[in-house]
PDB file of C-alpha atoms in Angstrom:
ATOM      1  CA  UNK A 979       0.173   0.172  -0.103  1.00  0.00           C
ATOM      2  CA  UNK A 980       1.292   3.248  -1.018  1.00  0.00           C
ATOM      3  CA  UNK A 981       1.152   6.467   0.887  1.00  0.00           C
ATOM      4  CA  UNK A 982      -1.302   8.005  -1.033  1.00  0.00           C
ATOM      5  CA  UNK A 983      -3.374   4.959  -0.551  1.00  0.00           C
ATOM      6  CA  UNK A 984      -2.977   5.031   3.344  1.00  0.00           C
ATOM      7  CA  UNK A 985      -4.172   8.878   3.292  1.00  0.00           C
ATOM      8  CA  UNK A 986      -7.236   7.770   1.026  1.00  0.00           C
ATOM      9  CA  UNK A 987      -7.857   5.076   3.240  1.00  0.00           C
ATOM     10  CA  UNK A 988      -7.787   7.357   6.417  1.00  0.00           C
ATOM     11  CA  UNK A 989      -9.996   9.822   4.397  1.00  0.00           C
ATOM     12  CA  UNK A 990     -12.868   7.459   4.193  1.00  0.00           C
ATOM     13  CA  UNK A 991     -12.999   5.851   7.791  1.00  0.00           C
ATOM     14  CA  UNK A 992     -15.908   7.009   9.716  1.00  0.00           C
ATOM     15  CA  UNK A 993     -15.000   9.789  11.745  1.00  0.00           C
ATOM     16  CA  UNK A 994     -12.396  11.344   9.654  1.00  0.00           C
ATOM     17  CA  UNK A 995     -12.360  15.173   9.549  1.00  0.00           C
ATOM     18  CA  UNK A 996     -14.818  15.220  12.417  1.00  0.00           C
ATOM     19  CA  UNK A 997     -12.519  18.144  14.189  1.00  0.00           C
ATOM     20  CA  UNK A 998     -12.827  20.215  10.668  1.00  0.00           C
ATOM     21  CA  UNK A 999     -16.341  20.008  11.131  1.00  0.00           C
ATOM     22  CA  UNK A1000     -16.746  20.706  14.594  1.00  0.00           C
ATOM     23  CA  UNK A1001     -14.000  23.636  14.669  1.00  0.00           C
ATOM     24  CA  UNK A1002     -16.665  25.120  11.705  1.00  0.00           C
ATOM     25  CA  UNK A1003     -19.443  24.534  13.983  1.00  0.00           C
ATOM     26  CA  UNK A1004     -18.006  26.393  17.006  1.00  0.00           C
ATOM     27  CA  UNK A1005     -16.784  29.313  14.510  1.00  0.00           C
ATOM     28  CA  UNK A1006     -20.238  29.516  12.881  1.00  0.00           C
ATOM     29  CA  UNK A1007     -21.655  29.633  16.454  1.00  0.00           C
ATOM     30  CA  UNK A1008     -19.527  32.307  18.241  1.00  0.00           C
ATOM     31  CA  UNK A1009     -19.994  34.526  14.659  1.00  0.00           C
ATOM     32  CA  UNK A1010     -23.928  34.080  15.218  1.00  0.00           C
ATOM     33  CA  UNK A1011     -23.639  34.828  19.068  1.00  0.00           C
ATOM     34  CA  UNK A1012     -21.336  38.089  17.945  1.00  0.00           C
ATOM     35  CA  UNK A1013     -23.926  39.483  15.415  1.00  0.00           C
ATOM     36  CA  UNK A1014     -26.256  39.303  18.238  1.00  0.00           C
ATOM     37  CA  UNK A1015     -23.918  41.067  20.554  1.00  0.00           C
ATOM     38  CA  UNK A1016     -22.592  43.271  18.117  1.00  0.00           C
ATOM     39  CA  UNK A1017     -25.783  43.756  16.037  1.00  0.00           C
ATOM     40  CA  UNK A1018     -24.844  47.304  14.406  1.00  0.00           C
ATOM     41  CA  UNK A1019     -21.292  46.389  13.241  1.00  0.00           C
ATOM     42  CA  UNK A1020     -22.562  42.995  11.860  1.00  0.00           C
ATOM     43  CA  UNK A1021     -25.250  45.002  10.129  1.00  0.00           C
ATOM     44  CA  UNK A1022     -22.893  47.179   8.402  1.00  0.00           C
ATOM     45  CA  UNK A1023     -20.350  44.368   7.648  1.00  0.00           C
ATOM     46  CA  UNK A1024     -23.139  42.237   6.027  1.00  0.00           C
ATOM     47  CA  UNK A1025     -24.117  45.501   3.926  1.00  0.00           C
ATOM     48  CA  UNK A1026     -20.502  45.838   2.845  1.00  0.00           C
ATOM     49  CA  UNK A1027     -19.955  42.573   1.749  1.00  0.00           C
ATOM     50  CA  UNK A1028     -23.757  42.410  -0.244  1.00  0.00           C
ATOM     51  CA  UNK A1029     -22.090  45.664  -1.720  1.00  0.00           C
ATOM     52  CA  UNK A1030     -19.262  43.765  -2.881  1.00  0.00           C
ATOM     53  CA  UNK A1031     -21.196  41.313  -4.284  1.00  0.00           C
ATOM     54  CA  UNK A1032     -23.192  43.828  -6.165  1.00  0.00           C
ATOM     55  CA  UNK A1033     -20.219  45.637  -7.335  1.00  0.00           C
ATOM     56  CA  UNK A1034     -18.580  42.304  -9.182  1.00  0.00           C
ATOM     57  CA  UNK A1035     -21.779  41.436 -10.443  1.00  0.00           C
ATOM     58  CA  UNK A1036     -22.126  44.784 -11.919  1.00  0.00           C
ATOM     59  CA  UNK A1037     -18.752  45.182 -13.470  1.00  0.00           C
ATOM     60  CA  UNK A1038     -18.820  41.498 -14.933  1.00  0.00           C
ATOM     61  CA  UNK A1039     -22.137  42.131 -16.115  1.00  0.00           C
ATOM     62  CA  UNK A1040     -21.066  45.703 -17.736  1.00  0.00           C
ATOM     63  CA  UNK A1041     -18.374  43.691 -19.445  1.00  0.00           C
ATOM     64  CA  UNK A1042     -20.158  40.783 -20.748  1.00  0.00           C
ATOM     65  CA  UNK A1043     -22.479  43.325 -22.121  1.00  0.00           C
ATOM     66  CA  UNK A1044     -19.719  45.480 -23.948  1.00  0.00           C
ATOM     67  CA  UNK A1045     -17.668  42.477 -24.950  1.00  0.00           C
ATOM     68  CA  UNK A1046     -20.358  39.899 -25.468  1.00  0.00           C
ATOM     69  CA  UNK A1047     -20.805  40.349 -28.984  1.00  0.00           C
ATOM     70  CA  UNK A1048     -23.420  38.429 -30.965  1.00  0.00           C
ATOM     71  CA  UNK A1049     -26.178  38.166 -28.517  1.00  0.00           C
ATOM     72  CA  UNK A1050     -29.725  39.887 -27.955  1.00  0.00           C
ATOM     73  CA  UNK A1051     -29.394  40.922 -24.259  1.00  0.00           C
ATOM     74  CA  UNK A1052     -26.281  43.208 -24.585  1.00  0.00           C
ATOM     75  CA  UNK A1053     -28.317  46.381 -23.859  1.00  0.00           C
ATOM     76  CA  UNK A1054     -30.142  44.407 -20.894  1.00  0.00           C
ATOM     77  CA  UNK A1055     -26.641  43.150 -19.555  1.00  0.00           C
ATOM     78  CA  UNK A1056     -25.288  46.463 -19.436  1.00  0.00           C
ATOM     79  CA  UNK A1057     -28.282  47.983 -18.034  1.00  0.00           C
ATOM     80  CA  UNK A1058     -28.349  45.489 -15.441  1.00  0.00           C
ATOM     81  CA  UNK A1059     -24.687  45.770 -14.585  1.00  0.00           C
ATOM     82  CA  UNK A1060     -24.849  49.654 -14.224  1.00  0.00           C
ATOM     83  CA  UNK A1061     -27.982  49.249 -11.785  1.00  0.00           C
ATOM     84  CA  UNK A1062     -26.261  46.464  -9.764  1.00  0.00           C
ATOM     85  CA  UNK A1063     -22.791  48.775  -9.898  1.00  0.00           C
ATOM     86  CA  UNK A1064     -24.848  51.658  -8.440  1.00  0.00           C
ATOM     87  CA  UNK A1065     -26.509  49.676  -5.704  1.00  0.00           C
ATOM     88  CA  UNK A1066     -23.437  48.309  -4.802  1.00  0.00           C
ATOM     89  CA  UNK A1067     -21.252  51.357  -4.411  1.00  0.00           C
ATOM     90  CA  UNK A1068     -24.245  52.928  -2.572  1.00  0.00           C
ATOM     91  CA  UNK A1069     -23.962  49.803  -0.289  1.00  0.00           C
ATOM     92  CA  UNK A1070     -19.966  50.196   0.172  1.00  0.00           C
ATOM     93  CA  UNK A1071     -20.092  54.109   0.590  1.00  0.00           C
ATOM     94  CA  UNK A1072     -23.152  54.729   2.466  1.00  0.00           C
ATOM     95  CA  UNK A1073     -23.742  51.386   4.538  1.00  0.00           C
ATOM     96  CA  UNK A1074     -26.533  52.448   6.539  1.00  0.00           C
ATOM     97  CA  UNK A1075     -28.652  53.709   3.320  1.00  0.00           C
ATOM     98  CA  UNK A1076     -27.958  50.257   1.841  1.00  0.00           C
ATOM     99  CA  UNK A1077     -29.150  48.682   5.637  1.00  0.00           C
ATOM    100  CA  UNK A1078     -32.476  50.463   5.531  1.00  0.00           C
ATOM    101  CA  UNK A1079     -32.845  49.493   1.954  1.00  0.00           C
ATOM    102  CA  UNK A1080     -32.790  45.939   2.750  1.00  0.00           C
ATOM    103  CA  UNK A1081     -34.830  46.279   6.100  1.00  0.00           C
ATOM    104  CA  UNK A1082     -37.584  47.836   4.100  1.00  0.00           C
ATOM    105  CA  UNK A1083     -37.583  45.354   1.448  1.00  0.00           C
ATOM    106  CA  UNK A1084     -37.816  42.312   4.012  1.00  0.00           C
ATOM    107  CA  UNK A1085     -40.701  44.567   5.726  1.00  0.00           C
ATOM    108  CA  UNK A1086     -42.571  44.611   2.370  1.00  0.00           C
ATOM    109  CA  UNK A1087     -41.942  41.142   1.967  1.00  0.00           C
ATOM    110  CA  UNK A1088     -43.281  40.390   5.016  1.00  0.00           C
ATOM    111  CA  UNK A1089     -46.564  42.645   4.552  1.00  0.00           C
ATOM    112  CA  UNK A1090     -46.915  40.775   0.999  1.00  0.00           C
ATOM    113  CA  UNK A1091     -46.687  37.629   2.202  1.00  0.00           C
ATOM    114  CA  UNK A1092     -49.000  38.223   5.642  1.00  0.00           C
ATOM    115  CA  UNK A1093     -51.490  39.498   2.834  1.00  0.00           C
ATOM    116  CA  UNK A1094     -51.384  36.611   0.423  1.00  0.00           C
ATOM    117  CA  UNK A1095     -51.475  34.149   3.756  1.00  0.00           C
ATOM    118  CA  UNK A1096     -54.757  35.579   4.905  1.00  0.00           C
ATOM    119  CA  UNK A1097     -56.257  35.701   1.269  1.00  0.00           C
ATOM    120  CA  UNK A1098     -55.103  31.756   1.128  1.00  0.00           C
ATOM    121  CA  UNK A1099     -56.388  31.198   5.035  1.00  0.00           C
ATOM    122  CA  UNK A1100     -60.018  32.710   3.994  1.00  0.00           C
ATOM    123  CA  UNK A1101     -60.373  30.230   1.030  1.00  0.00           C
ATOM    124  CA  UNK A1102     -58.971  27.241   3.299  1.00  0.00           C
ATOM    125  CA  UNK A1103     -61.042  24.408   4.685  1.00  0.00           C
ATOM    126  CA  UNK A1104     -58.810  22.999   6.993  1.00  0.00           C
ATOM    127  CA  UNK A1105     -56.289  25.158   9.186  1.00  0.00           C
ATOM    128  CA  UNK A1106     -57.913  28.043   8.194  1.00  0.00           C
ATOM    129  CA  UNK A1107     -57.593  30.021  11.745  1.00  0.00           C
ATOM    130  CA  UNK A1108     -53.609  28.911  11.653  1.00  0.00           C
ATOM    131  CA  UNK A1109     -52.901  30.315   8.176  1.00  0.00           C
ATOM    132  CA  UNK A1110     -54.471  33.564   8.937  1.00  0.00           C
ATOM    133  CA  UNK A1111     -53.315  33.990  11.912  1.00  0.00           C
ATOM    134  CA  UNK A1112     -49.878  33.524  10.527  1.00  0.00           C
ATOM    135  CA  UNK A1113     -50.427  36.343   8.025  1.00  0.00           C
ATOM    136  CA  UNK A1114     -51.612  38.719  10.707  1.00  0.00           C
ATOM    137  CA  UNK A1115     -48.493  37.817  12.536  1.00  0.00           C
ATOM    138  CA  UNK A1116     -46.459  38.769   9.269  1.00  0.00           C
ATOM    139  CA  UNK A1117     -48.440  41.794   8.758  1.00  0.00           C
ATOM    140  CA  UNK A1118     -47.796  42.940  12.473  1.00  0.00           C
ATOM    141  CA  UNK A1119     -44.080  42.008  12.121  1.00  0.00           C
ATOM    142  CA  UNK A1120     -43.791  44.050   9.057  1.00  0.00           C
ATOM    143  CA  UNK A1121     -45.551  47.101  10.904  1.00  0.00           C
ATOM    144  CA  UNK A1122     -43.071  46.813  13.791  1.00  0.00           C
ATOM    145  CA  UNK A1123     -39.975  46.787  11.637  1.00  0.00           C
ATOM    146  CA  UNK A1124     -41.310  50.099   9.891  1.00  0.00           C
ATOM    147  CA  UNK A1125     -42.321  51.677  13.034  1.00  0.00           C
ATOM    148  CA  UNK A1126     -38.733  51.209  14.697  1.00  0.00           C
ATOM    149  CA  UNK A1127     -36.500  52.557  11.613  1.00  0.00           C
ATOM    150  CA  UNK A1128     -34.105  53.411  11.516  1.00  0.00           C
ATOM    151  CA  UNK A1129     -33.188  50.904  14.847  1.00  0.00           C
ATOM    152  CA  UNK A1130     -34.461  47.968  13.058  1.00  0.00           C
ATOM    153  CA  UNK A1131     -32.167  48.755   9.817  1.00  0.00           C
ATOM    154  CA  UNK A1132     -29.194  48.300  12.077  1.00  0.00           C
ATOM    155  CA  UNK A1133     -30.009  45.447  13.812  1.00  0.00           C
ATOM    156  CA  UNK A1134     -32.283  43.135  11.797  1.00  0.00           C
ATOM    157  CA  UNK A1135     -29.663  42.222   9.065  1.00  0.00           C
ATOM    158  CA  UNK A1136     -27.061  41.169  11.937  1.00  0.00           C
ATOM    159  CA  UNK A1137     -30.132  39.317  13.696  1.00  0.00           C
ATOM    160  CA  UNK A1138     -30.969  37.384  10.696  1.00  0.00           C
ATOM    161  CA  UNK A1139     -27.678  36.794  10.120  1.00  0.00           C
ATOM    162  CA  UNK A1140     -26.902  35.567  13.402  1.00  0.00           C
ATOM    163  CA  UNK A1141     -29.690  33.074  13.621  1.00  0.00           C
ATOM    164  CA  UNK A1142     -28.753  31.427  10.788  1.00  0.00           C
ATOM    165  CA  UNK A1143     -24.853  31.277  11.477  1.00  0.00           C
ATOM    166  CA  UNK A1144     -25.944  29.983  15.325  1.00  0.00           C
ATOM    167  CA  UNK A1145     -27.993  27.304  14.311  1.00  0.00           C
ATOM    168  CA  UNK A1146     -25.864  26.288  11.295  1.00  0.00           C
ATOM    169  CA  UNK A1147     -23.264  25.884  14.171  1.00  0.00           C
ATOM    170  CA  UNK A1148     -24.911  23.989  16.312  1.00  0.00           C
ATOM    171  CA  UNK A1149     -26.164  21.655  13.552  1.00  0.00           C
ATOM    172  CA  UNK A1150     -22.273  21.487  12.713  1.00  0.00           C
ATOM    173  CA  UNK A1151     -21.428  20.639  16.145  1.00  0.00           C
ATOM    174  CA  UNK A1152     -23.889  17.847  16.534  1.00  0.00           C
ATOM    175  CA  UNK A1153     -22.787  16.622  13.139  1.00  0.00           C
ATOM    176  CA  UNK A1154     -19.358  16.492  13.972  1.00  0.00           C
ATOM    177  CA  UNK A1155     -19.780  14.937  17.381  1.00  0.00           C
ATOM    178  CA  UNK A1156     -21.782  12.062  15.731  1.00  0.00           C
ATOM    179  CA  UNK A1157     -19.167  11.614  12.817  1.00  0.00           C
ATOM    180  CA  UNK A1158     -16.366  11.247  15.499  1.00  0.00           C
ATOM    181  CA  UNK A1159     -18.635   8.499  16.949  1.00  0.00           C
ATOM    182  CA  UNK A1160     -18.586   6.799  13.392  1.00  0.00           C
ATOM    183  CA  UNK A1161     -21.643   8.039  11.392  1.00  0.00           C
ATOM    184  CA  UNK A1162     -21.565   9.737   8.275  1.00  0.00           C
ATOM    185  CA  UNK A1163     -21.249  13.661   8.499  1.00  0.00           C
ATOM    186  CA  UNK A1164     -24.757  15.620   7.996  1.00  0.00           C
ATOM    187  CA  UNK A1165     -26.147  11.908   7.360  1.00  0.00           C
ATOM    188  CA  UNK A1166     -29.758  11.602   6.757  1.00  0.00           C
TER     189      UNK A1166
END
């Protein structure tokens, strides 16, 4: 057996790499907690990262429109690229404005979702009350977000990010500990 065969066999054995999964889970959970403890800096960081993605997408789309000869969507690519680039620059240089924009979109989404849920609930035969209650809850959440601007804009993105990282980290930690005992990582 060669060294390559041994390292491949080691990597395939049950429990191999559990420490890396555990480290990822711990780091993710800590980042999630940090987002809750320091919501304003976390929101600004999220806004800057999203802004960087918009800038990159804008530049690539503009380049595709300019240099991508022979396709019908060149004007669209340039227009989309310019819009993306402008939004990205606003988010990068005015992250508070970007955070407010993201939060307003969340509030609109919650309100529209709530209205649709109430409409669906009114037509349902079973669980009508639950669906209508969910719709009312989402509309109330939208109104709460709007009523608490700009505070909500500077914290809501961090709380969403924090929840995602925290629960993702907890899931990875549990999976790593199971994997250490021989189960497949993230097994179903």
